[in-house]
Each structure stands twice: as structure tokens, then as C-alpha cells.
Tab-separated table of C-alpha atoms and ligand atoms in Angstrom:
chain	number	residue	atom	x	y	z
A	12	MET	CA	-23.052	163.861	142.001
A	13	THR	CA	-23.169	161.300	144.793
A	14	GLU	CA	-25.745	158.643	144.080
A	15	THR	CA	-28.654	158.156	146.482
A	16	LEU	CA	-29.025	154.380	146.661
A	17	ILE	CA	-32.138	154.345	148.851
A	18	LYS	CA	-34.817	157.028	149.004
A	19	VAL	CA	-37.683	157.261	151.450
A	20	ASP	CA	-40.899	159.245	151.097
A	21	LEU	CA	-41.995	160.337	154.577
A	22	THR	CA	-45.561	160.880	153.343
A	23	LYS	CA	-45.863	157.155	152.557
A	24	SER	CA	-45.896	154.114	154.838
A	25	ALA	CA	-42.525	152.475	155.431
A	26	TYR	CA	-44.248	149.154	154.743
A	27	ASP	CA	-44.758	150.293	151.124
A	28	ASN	CA	-41.030	150.878	150.593
A	29	ASP	CA	-39.351	147.592	149.620
A	30	MET	CA	-35.870	149.032	150.280
A	31	VAL	CA	-36.816	149.128	153.975
A	32	HIS	CA	-37.112	146.248	156.471
A	33	ASN	CA	-37.689	145.880	160.227
A	34	ARG	CA	-36.209	142.453	161.037
A	35	TRP	CA	-32.840	140.689	160.694
A	36	HIS	CA	-32.741	137.591	158.493
A	37	PRO	CA	-30.146	136.310	155.982
A	38	ASP	CA	-32.792	135.913	153.248
A	39	ILE	CA	-33.785	139.588	153.141
A	40	PRO	CA	-32.696	140.447	149.581
A	41	ILE	CA	-29.974	143.006	149.007
A	42	VAL	CA	-31.653	145.997	147.309
A	43	ALA	CA	-28.644	147.940	145.989
A	44	TRP	CA	-25.042	147.058	145.152
A	45	THR	CA	-21.960	149.234	145.304
A	46	GLU	CA	-18.190	148.884	144.829
A	47	PRO	CA	-15.494	148.998	147.506
A	48	GLY	CA	-14.134	152.543	147.631
A	49	SER	CA	-17.422	154.137	146.573
A	50	ASP	CA	-19.515	156.670	148.463
A	51	PHE	CA	-23.286	156.986	148.383
A	52	ILE	CA	-26.306	158.354	150.233
A	53	ILE	CA	-28.973	156.386	152.089
A	54	GLU	CA	-32.190	157.987	153.311
A	55	THR	CA	-34.026	156.611	156.336
A	56	TYR	CA	-37.304	156.919	158.163
A	57	ASP	CA	-37.198	157.634	161.867
A	58	TRP	CA	-37.197	154.345	163.790
A	59	THR	CA	-41.005	154.305	164.177
A	60	GLY	CA	-41.674	155.020	160.506
A	61	GLY	CA	-43.332	158.344	161.318
A	62	PHE	CA	-45.660	157.096	164.050
A	63	ILE	CA	-44.606	159.768	166.572
A	64	LYS	CA	-45.939	163.187	165.576
A	65	ASN	CA	-44.686	166.735	166.020
A	66	ASP	CA	-47.445	167.831	168.407
A	67	ASP	CA	-48.180	168.350	172.113
A	68	ASP	CA	-49.898	165.037	172.785
A	69	ALA	CA	-48.014	161.988	174.119
A	70	SER	CA	-50.762	159.471	173.336
A	71	ASP	CA	-48.782	158.282	170.278
A	72	VAL	CA	-45.884	157.345	172.579
A	73	ARG	CA	-48.335	155.519	174.842
A	74	ASP	CA	-50.139	153.680	172.042
A	75	ILE	CA	-47.354	152.703	169.627
A	76	ASP	CA	-47.145	149.046	168.601
A	77	LEU	CA	-43.504	148.342	169.351
A	78	THR	CA	-43.430	145.249	167.143
A	79	ILE	CA	-43.240	147.558	164.092
A	80	VAL	CA	-39.751	148.883	164.862
A	81	HIS	CA	-37.056	149.584	163.701
A	82	PHE	CA	-37.534	150.600	160.076
A	83	LEU	CA	-34.108	150.206	158.484
A	84	SER	CA	-32.906	151.156	155.012
A	85	GLY	CA	-31.108	148.392	153.153
A	86	PRO	CA	-29.609	145.897	152.865
A	87	VAL	CA	-26.826	147.350	150.722
A	88	GLY	CA	-24.388	144.926	149.125
A	89	VAL	CA	-20.700	145.701	148.658
A	90	LYS	CA	-19.121	143.747	145.812
A	91	SER	CA	-16.301	141.404	146.853
A	92	ALA	CA	-17.342	141.396	150.540
A	93	GLU	CA	-17.425	137.788	151.770
A	94	PRO	CA	-18.090	136.132	155.140
A	95	GLY	CA	-15.093	136.655	157.415
A	96	ASP	CA	-14.218	140.037	155.907
A	97	LEU	CA	-14.567	143.357	157.633
A	98	LEU	CA	-16.810	145.931	156.004
A	99	VAL	CA	-15.296	149.375	156.547
A	100	VAL	CA	-17.967	152.074	156.751
A	101	GLU	CA	-16.882	155.668	156.972
A	102	ILE	CA	-19.683	158.044	157.978
A	103	LEU	CA	-18.920	161.048	155.781
A	104	ASP	CA	-21.931	163.056	156.842
A	105	ILE	CA	-25.441	162.718	158.304
A	106	GLY	CA	-28.368	165.110	158.284
A	107	ALA	CA	-32.065	165.571	158.799
A	108	LYS	CA	-34.476	165.407	155.873
A	109	PRO	CA	-35.192	169.054	154.950
A	110	GLU	CA	-38.944	168.432	155.102
A	111	SER	CA	-38.589	167.004	158.610
A	112	ASN	CA	-36.362	169.406	160.554
A	113	TRP	CA	-37.277	168.148	164.014
A	114	GLY	CA	-36.984	165.138	166.296
A	115	PHE	CA	-38.674	163.552	169.292
A	116	ASN	CA	-37.731	162.148	172.661
A	117	GLY	CA	-39.984	160.375	175.088
A	118	PHE	CA	-40.465	157.697	177.704
A	119	PHE	CA	-42.678	154.724	177.004
A	120	SER	CA	-45.383	153.698	179.407
A	121	LYS	CA	-44.208	151.012	181.820
A	122	ASN	CA	-46.920	148.816	180.290
A	123	ASN	CA	-45.657	149.338	176.735
A	124	GLY	CA	-41.875	149.285	176.536
A	125	GLY	CA	-40.794	151.020	179.727
A	126	GLY	CA	-37.291	152.440	179.997
A	127	PHE	CA	-34.309	152.859	182.297
A	128	LEU	CA	-36.249	154.841	184.932
A	129	THR	CA	-39.698	153.387	184.230
A	130	GLU	CA	-40.378	152.732	187.942
A	131	HIS	CA	-40.010	156.481	188.525
A	132	TYR	CA	-41.659	157.688	185.284
A	133	PRO	CA	-44.256	155.016	184.428
A	134	SER	CA	-46.424	157.134	182.090
A	135	ALA	CA	-45.790	157.988	178.450
A	136	GLN	CA	-44.330	161.453	177.920
A	137	LYS	CA	-42.622	163.200	175.065
A	138	SER	CA	-40.688	166.281	174.065
A	139	ILE	CA	-40.263	167.703	170.572
A	140	TRP	CA	-36.908	169.121	169.508
A	141	ASP	CA	-36.503	171.633	166.689
A	142	PHE	CA	-33.276	171.835	164.730
A	143	GLU	CA	-31.575	175.164	164.039
A	144	GLY	CA	-28.779	174.061	161.751
A	145	MET	CA	-26.367	172.189	163.992
A	146	PHE	CA	-28.236	173.146	167.210
A	147	THR	CA	-31.430	171.898	168.809
A	148	LYS	CA	-33.871	173.120	171.436
A	149	SER	CA	-37.269	172.029	172.700
A	150	ARG	CA	-40.486	173.974	173.271
A	151	HIS	CA	-41.208	171.482	176.075
A	152	ILE	CA	-37.914	171.923	177.929
A	153	PRO	CA	-36.780	175.540	178.253
A	154	GLY	CA	-33.305	176.718	179.189
A	155	VAL	CA	-31.250	174.214	177.264
A	156	ARG	CA	-29.721	174.229	173.744
A	157	PHE	CA	-26.885	172.152	172.334
A	158	PRO	CA	-25.270	171.062	169.051
A	159	GLY	CA	-26.106	167.713	167.487
A	160	LEU	CA	-23.768	164.753	167.535
A	161	ILE	CA	-25.768	163.033	164.811
A	162	HIS	CA	-25.417	159.264	164.536
A	163	PRO	CA	-27.229	156.138	163.405
A	164	GLY	CA	-28.542	154.403	166.530
A	165	LEU	CA	-28.720	151.224	164.501
A	166	ILE	CA	-26.344	149.960	161.787
A	167	GLY	CA	-24.973	146.524	160.945
A	168	CYS	CA	-24.723	143.680	158.463
A	169	LEU	CA	-27.161	140.810	157.903
A	170	PRO	CA	-26.561	137.698	160.029
A	171	ASP	CA	-25.947	134.301	158.426
A	172	PRO	CA	-28.275	131.388	159.360
A	173	ASN	CA	-25.938	130.185	162.129
A	174	LEU	CA	-25.743	133.572	163.787
A	175	LEU	CA	-29.507	134.038	163.559
A	176	LYS	CA	-29.985	130.634	165.204
A	177	THR	CA	-27.534	131.588	167.948
A	178	TRP	CA	-29.587	134.708	168.694
A	179	ASN	CA	-32.900	132.880	168.772
A	180	ASP	CA	-31.493	129.994	170.843
A	181	ARG	CA	-30.323	132.323	173.585
A	182	GLU	CA	-32.987	135.051	173.502
A	183	ILE	CA	-36.276	133.160	173.092
A	184	PRO	CA	-35.771	130.892	176.174
A	185	PHE	CA	-34.622	133.946	178.158
A	186	VAL	CA	-37.831	135.829	177.355
A	187	GLU	CA	-39.899	132.674	178.002
A	188	ALA	CA	-38.291	132.162	181.415
A	189	ASN	CA	-39.243	135.726	182.422
A	190	LYS	CA	-42.529	135.992	180.550
A	191	ASP	CA	-44.505	137.643	183.351
A	192	ARG	CA	-42.141	140.555	183.758
A	193	VAL	CA	-43.423	144.055	182.910
A	194	PRO	CA	-41.788	145.496	180.876
A	195	PRO	CA	-40.470	142.330	179.171
A	196	VAL	CA	-36.808	141.308	179.273
A	197	GLY	CA	-36.480	140.916	175.504
A	198	THR	CA	-38.238	140.678	172.163
A	199	VAL	CA	-39.023	137.514	170.221
A	200	PRO	CA	-39.787	136.964	166.516
A	201	PHE	CA	-43.225	138.244	165.552
A	202	ALA	CA	-44.333	137.642	161.973
A	203	PRO	CA	-47.529	139.745	161.597
A	204	THR	CA	-45.775	143.135	161.634
A	205	ALA	CA	-42.510	141.978	160.034
A	206	HIS	CA	-41.428	143.992	157.005
A	207	MET	CA	-39.058	141.712	155.125
A	208	GLY	CA	-38.102	144.110	152.325
A	209	ARG	CA	-38.270	142.430	148.942
A	210	LEU	CA	-38.899	138.979	150.364
A	211	LYS	CA	-42.479	138.064	149.436
A	212	GLY	CA	-44.989	135.209	149.590
A	213	ASP	CA	-44.231	131.921	151.337
A	214	ALA	CA	-40.528	132.730	151.599
A	215	ARG	CA	-41.432	135.932	153.415
A	216	ASP	CA	-43.759	134.168	155.858
A	217	LYS	CA	-41.251	131.418	156.626
A	218	ALA	CA	-38.432	133.880	157.260
A	219	ALA	CA	-40.603	136.330	159.204
A	220	ALA	CA	-41.535	133.599	161.697
A	221	VAL	CA	-37.910	133.335	162.872
A	222	ALA	CA	-36.456	136.728	161.895
A	223	ALA	CA	-34.738	138.506	164.742
A	224	ARG	CA	-36.197	141.684	166.140
A	225	THR	CA	-34.061	144.782	165.824
A	226	VAL	CA	-34.162	145.976	169.431
A	227	PRO	CA	-30.956	144.623	171.010
A	228	PRO	CA	-27.374	145.259	169.971
A	229	ARG	CA	-25.750	141.984	168.923
A	230	GLU	CA	-22.480	140.620	167.486
A	231	HIS	CA	-23.104	142.397	164.176
A	232	GLY	CA	-23.567	145.759	165.852
A	233	GLY	CA	-27.218	146.567	165.252
A	234	ASN	CA	-28.970	148.762	167.796
A	235	CYS	CA	-25.886	149.833	169.748
A	236	ASP	CA	-27.027	153.454	170.256
A	237	ILE	CA	-23.477	154.755	170.524
A	238	LYS	CA	-23.554	158.535	170.379
A	239	ASP	CA	-19.930	158.706	169.204
A	240	LEU	CA	-20.691	156.781	166.010
A	241	SER	CA	-21.119	160.182	164.450
A	242	ARG	CA	-20.130	161.913	161.207
A	243	GLY	CA	-16.438	161.364	160.687
A	244	ALA	CA	-16.433	158.004	162.485
A	245	LYS	CA	-15.189	154.872	160.742
A	246	VAL	CA	-16.721	151.520	161.689
A	247	PHE	CA	-15.406	148.009	160.970
A	248	PHE	CA	-18.300	145.549	160.732
A	249	PRO	CA	-18.041	141.749	160.679
A	250	VAL	CA	-19.392	140.304	157.400
A	251	TYR	CA	-21.485	137.112	157.516
A	252	VAL	CA	-23.193	136.945	154.088
A	253	PRO	CA	-21.900	137.635	150.558
A	254	GLY	CA	-22.015	141.391	149.955
A	255	GLY	CA	-22.335	142.122	153.700
A	256	GLY	CA	-25.934	143.356	153.532
A	257	LEU	CA	-25.487	146.622	155.399
A	258	SER	CA	-28.645	148.180	156.849
A	259	MET	CA	-29.171	151.225	159.014
A	260	GLY	CA	-31.689	153.573	160.574
A	261	ASP	CA	-32.812	154.967	163.926
A	262	LEU	CA	-30.977	158.252	163.327
A	263	HIS	CA	-30.380	160.366	166.417
A	264	PHE	CA	-29.730	164.107	166.268
A	265	SER	CA	-28.217	163.820	169.744
A	266	GLN	CA	-28.192	161.372	172.650
A	267	GLY	CA	-26.782	161.025	176.140
A	268	ASP	CA	-24.753	157.906	176.938
A	269	GLY	CA	-27.104	155.020	177.676
A	270	GLU	CA	-30.055	156.416	175.671
A	271	ILE	CA	-31.799	156.100	179.027
A	272	THR	CA	-35.166	157.469	177.921
A	273	PHE	CA	-35.602	154.564	175.387
A	274	CYS	CA	-38.117	156.473	173.180
A	275	GLY	CA	-35.318	157.256	172.551
A	276	ALA	CA	-32.592	159.880	171.890
A	277	ILE	CA	-33.646	162.811	169.676
A	278	GLU	CA	-35.145	160.558	166.998
A	279	MET	CA	-35.309	161.767	163.431
A	280	ALA	CA	-35.699	160.876	159.781
A	281	GLY	CA	-32.704	161.742	157.637
A	282	TRP	CA	-29.872	160.664	155.393
A	283	LEU	CA	-26.364	159.254	155.682
A	284	HIS	CA	-23.482	159.832	153.281
A	285	LEU	CA	-21.268	156.748	153.555
A	286	LYS	CA	-18.072	155.426	152.042
A	287	VAL	CA	-17.361	151.689	152.106
A	288	ASP	CA	-14.367	149.432	151.759
A	289	VAL	CA	-13.485	145.825	152.534
A	290	ILE	CA	-10.661	144.224	154.562
A	291	LYS	CA	-10.360	140.659	153.271
A	292	GLY	CA	-10.314	138.084	156.085
A	293	GLY	CA	-10.356	140.932	158.594
A	294	MET	CA	-12.394	139.120	161.247
A	295	ALA	CA	-9.707	136.456	161.806
A	296	LYS	CA	-6.793	138.820	161.169
A	297	TYR	CA	-7.879	141.130	163.986
A	298	GLY	CA	-9.806	138.700	166.216
A	299	ILE	CA	-13.058	140.585	165.652
A	300	LYS	CA	-16.280	139.339	167.262
A	301	ASN	CA	-18.155	142.630	167.622
A	302	PRO	CA	-17.632	145.765	165.499
A	303	ILE	CA	-14.859	148.204	166.322
A	304	PHE	CA	-14.788	151.840	165.343
A	305	LYS	CA	-12.737	155.024	165.248
A	306	PRO	CA	-14.456	158.173	166.522
A	307	SER	CA	-14.889	161.373	164.564
A	308	VAL	CA	-12.349	164.174	164.598
A	309	ILE	CA	-15.313	166.499	165.200
A	310	THR	CA	-17.255	166.406	168.476
A	311	PRO	CA	-19.085	169.093	170.452
A	312	LYS	CA	-16.404	170.795	172.509
A	313	TYR	CA	-17.419	170.764	176.142
A	314	ASP	CA	-14.715	170.888	178.740
A	315	ASP	CA	-16.736	171.769	181.810
A	316	TYR	CA	-18.978	169.155	183.404
A	317	LEU	CA	-20.851	168.632	186.624
A	318	ILE	CA	-20.252	164.962	187.401
A	319	PHE	CA	-22.742	162.924	189.403
A	320	GLU	CA	-21.656	159.743	191.168
A	321	GLY	CA	-23.800	156.674	191.730
A	322	ILE	CA	-23.079	153.438	193.593
A	323	SER	CA	-24.677	150.007	193.407
A	324	VAL	CA	-27.113	150.603	196.259
A	325	ASP	CA	-30.664	150.880	194.959
A	326	GLU	CA	-33.512	153.265	195.808
A	327	GLU	CA	-34.621	151.035	198.713
A	328	GLY	CA	-31.124	151.004	200.173
A	329	LYS	CA	-30.487	147.424	199.068
A	330	GLN	CA	-26.914	146.368	198.381
A	331	HIS	CA	-26.049	145.044	194.889
A	332	TYR	CA	-22.737	143.406	194.012
A	333	LEU	CA	-20.709	145.574	191.597
A	334	ASP	CA	-23.837	146.217	189.514
A	335	VAL	CA	-23.089	149.072	187.080
A	336	HIS	CA	-26.711	149.174	185.909
A	337	VAL	CA	-27.870	150.037	189.430
A	338	ALA	CA	-24.948	152.435	189.908
A	339	TYR	CA	-25.637	154.347	186.672
A	340	ARG	CA	-29.320	154.567	187.582
A	341	GLN	CA	-28.372	156.186	190.892
A	342	ALA	CA	-26.074	158.659	189.117
A	343	CYS	CA	-28.953	159.594	186.779
A	344	LEU	CA	-31.444	159.945	189.643
A	345	ASN	CA	-28.952	162.131	191.514
A	346	ALA	CA	-28.587	164.404	188.464
A	347	ILE	CA	-32.379	164.642	188.102
A	348	GLU	CA	-32.838	165.619	191.773
A	349	TYR	CA	-30.196	168.303	191.325
A	350	LEU	CA	-31.775	169.768	188.167
A	351	LYS	CA	-35.209	169.864	189.842
A	352	LYS	CA	-33.817	172.520	192.188
A	353	PHE	CA	-33.598	174.900	189.199
A	354	GLY	CA	-37.283	174.471	188.376
A	355	TYR	CA	-37.255	171.540	185.964
A	356	SER	CA	-39.789	168.780	186.456
A	357	GLY	CA	-38.240	165.351	186.968
A	358	ALA	CA	-39.469	164.378	183.506
A	359	GLN	CA	-37.764	167.370	181.886
A	360	ALA	CA	-34.507	166.592	183.666
A	361	TYR	CA	-34.766	162.924	182.633
A	362	SER	CA	-35.315	164.006	179.036
A	363	ILE	CA	-32.229	166.243	179.128
A	364	LEU	CA	-30.119	163.285	180.284
A	365	GLY	CA	-31.463	161.174	177.415
A	366	THR	CA	-30.888	163.785	174.711
A	367	ALA	CA	-27.960	166.067	175.515
A	368	PRO	CA	-24.317	165.047	174.942
A	369	VAL	CA	-24.107	163.612	178.460
A	370	GLN	CA	-21.283	161.180	179.128
A	371	GLY	CA	-21.695	158.008	181.171
A	372	HIS	CA	-18.627	156.350	182.629
A	373	ILE	CA	-18.032	153.109	184.438
A	374	SER	CA	-15.691	154.489	187.024
A	375	GLY	CA	-15.026	151.506	189.297
A	376	VAL	CA	-15.952	147.813	189.161
A	377	VAL	CA	-13.577	146.273	191.718
A	378	ASP	CA	-14.205	148.008	195.046
A	379	ILE	CA	-16.469	145.405	196.618
A	380	PRO	CA	-19.364	145.547	197.110
A	381	ASN	CA	-20.051	148.797	195.231
A	382	ALA	CA	-19.628	149.613	191.576
A	383	CYS	CA	-19.295	153.328	190.879
A	384	ALA	CA	-20.761	154.926	187.761
A	385	THR	CA	-20.626	158.585	186.863
A	386	LEU	CA	-22.824	160.823	184.747
A	387	TRP	CA	-21.081	163.810	183.178
A	388	LEU	CA	-23.440	166.716	182.570
A	389	PRO	CA	-22.010	169.462	180.318
A	390	THR	CA	-22.686	172.752	182.124
A	391	LYS	CA	-22.591	174.926	178.987
A	392	ILE	CA	-25.725	173.437	177.413
A	393	PHE	CA	-27.797	175.453	179.904
A	394	ASP	CA	-28.829	179.082	179.509
A	395	PHE	CA	-28.061	179.606	183.209
A	396	ASP	CA	-25.415	178.632	185.743
A	397	ILE	CA	-26.013	175.182	187.218
A	398	ASN	CA	-22.872	175.116	189.360
A	399	PRO	CA	-23.283	174.758	193.124
A	400	SER	CA	-22.499	177.878	195.117
A	401	ALA	CA	-22.997	179.340	198.581
A	402	ALA	CA	-25.964	181.366	197.271
A	403	GLY	CA	-27.873	178.187	196.407
A	404	PRO	CA	-29.658	177.305	193.161
A	405	ILE	CA	-31.446	180.073	191.267
A	406	LYS	CA	-34.906	178.908	190.292
A	407	TYR	CA	-34.619	179.618	186.581
A	408	LEU	CA	-37.904	177.987	185.540
A	409	ASP	CA	-41.357	178.615	186.972
A	410	GLY	CA	-42.938	175.306	185.944
A	411	SER	CA	-45.320	176.892	183.426
A	412	VAL	CA	-43.883	174.811	180.577
A	413	GLN	CA	-44.259	171.041	180.907
A	414	MET	CA	-43.837	167.949	178.746
A	415	PRO	CA	-47.037	166.355	177.397
A	416	ILE	CA	-48.032	163.267	179.394
A	417	ALA	CA	-50.455	160.462	178.452
A	418	PRO	CA	-51.537	158.409	181.487
A	419	ASP	CA	-52.455	154.800	180.772
A	420	LYS	CA	-56.070	154.280	179.713
B	30	ZN	ZN1	-33.269	155.612	168.525
């Protein structure tokens, strides 16, 4: 029987589980060791440690303390892995915890986290998604059902002291220089809510004061939110500390490219079945700075899309120079406007783009002054025909079902 190296009890606080942590620091002790070539199971909390509830009230999304995230399981040590190696992680399988067969998606309030379209959707909202085996659907967003492309939003190895310093040296001044911006431009170390795993006492306090937050993706991978890092994928992670110190969490049942809703994809608690190996000296051998990976042989098979274009001209008509962020935002807004014609609220359409297996492409970055980004919406996830026709859109939804909203207090 495959060994479960880390277990989580969803009825207990993630802070009480010392095989869980919510910061990156080289001193966080490795909690379990395994051999190259072995396979094992790791259980995880959802990224908020169970803060977001399966109900029809978005006040939890509004009120969450975002310094508590992300609760990660680990670090796991792989014997023989040394700095400069590549840790090979094959994702054999991923699933939901049987006692928690659902997930959530939402948008944070602009005043507490924000998101990609926070200027358009400034209030906290959420949708709950139930799993039916490999499929999911939401009681808050009718007319749509799709299979999961389950993946860890966040996975990577512990940084060494130099890498941690590099992160803090570039991120802390950046946040300081923009400290009045709402929402903020980054996250800085914050000791009070740090969960440092098995590091205790003075050592814990000292490390927590400088430990990196888990929000951004970085050189080690981390919170990359790549939907294609799914079961069957094989990832090659840079190793910085002896044993690697692999940690993971933030499981997503499904996500659109960009995870534009930020709270987040379809977030869930669950388990990963992994197999590990080591490529000695692999970082130098292959010139690796950031992780590389091979996708799964299994993906949801959609071959019909409605593709929305966006250019780097913002909502006020202002020109931006080859800015793919602005261009992708326009593609998303264009898709939302389109879906509203079928009876969805803007929020419901936004949530679909954040959760369904939507593809985002950078289509052009040289045709000055406009970048072009495209959003690929799979047509077959809908219970009705969303294609344009001479007859015009059929209003499939009557607006009687809406997503819970929690206006700021
Ligand atoms: Zn997530």
C-alpha cells in the first residue's frame, strides 16, 4: 500500500498540524523523508485552511485575513537530493478528500486582496462548486458543467538563505515604494500569522520575521497556478537545500488560464500521489533557473472554442505599449460582455472564466503599439449553444440564480 507521508484533519486548525507551514524559509524542518524512485501520498488543506465555507454567504471571502495563506504540506525530503540537482516530481494522481467533495471560487474585495478585474467587481463574491466524480457544477452558476483538470496551484522546494535574501531584497522595497496602492503590489514578511511547521521558540520567531510569503510564483516554482500541472504531469524543480524540501498545497479542481478571479480557481482540500527522482547536477546541466515540466497525457478534450481578442488599449481608451496584462484584461471583459447576453450576471461570467478550462494565449507582442491576447472559451462546457448566429443570443438564464455578494462594511 502506498504510504501517506502527510495527513491532514480538516476538522482541526492547520496551525495545529506541524507537517504544514505557510511561509518559505530554509530553516523550516523537513517533516518526512523518502527515497528517489519512491511514490507516496500527501494530503493538503485548501489554501485558506478551511476558512471559506460551503454556504451561500460571501462574508468569509470579504473578511479573510490573507496573511494566513497558503497552508502547504511539507517539506518532504528526498534522500541524495543536493543543491544544484533537479528534483523530478511526477504527479501520479490527485483527488479531493472524500469528506470534502466540493470547492470554492470567489473574488476578494478590492480593499482586501482584489483581483484581476477588481475595478469592475470590487465587492467580495463567491460560488460553490460540487464535484460529481470527474465533473463539477455550481448551484450559483447554472448552465455550465465541465471535467476537472486537477492540479496543485502551489508546489516547490525550500529556498536557501541566498535565494530568500534575493526575494526579500527585491520585493520589500517594491512594496514599500508603492505602499499606498489598493490593493497592494506585493506581500512582505509578517511574523504574527506565520506557521513555521516544526520550527519553534526563538528560532521560529527569528525565521518568521524574514520568511517569504507564499503568494507570488518565484524561481523555485511556488504559486505558479498553472492549470496544466495536472495528474500525469512531470515537473523538474531546482533544488537549493539538502533533501530539496518539497512542499505543496492550494489544490485546484479546475482553473482558467490566469486564475483571474484570485480567490481563486476551484479551491479544494485533497491529496496528491507523487513519485520522485533526482537528476544530479541537473540545474547546471540543463541551464535551469525556473522549473520546467512535461504536461499530462490526459487533458479534457475540447476542440471547439469561441476565442475573444483583446488589445492593449484600456477601458478608458488609453494606449498602452505592448502590455499583455491590459490586452488579456480586455479579452476577458469582452468574453464577459458576450456571456451576459445569455442571461449571466457579469460576476457569474467572470467566475466561469476563472474556473473552467479556459485557455489564455499571448498572441502578438511585436505589432506596435498593441499587444494582442486571446481568451479561448470552450463552447461545450455550456448546456446551451453560445455560438453567434443570425437569430441572436437565446436568453438561457432568467437571472433568478445569483452568486452571494458581501459589500464592504
Ligand atoms: Zn488557489
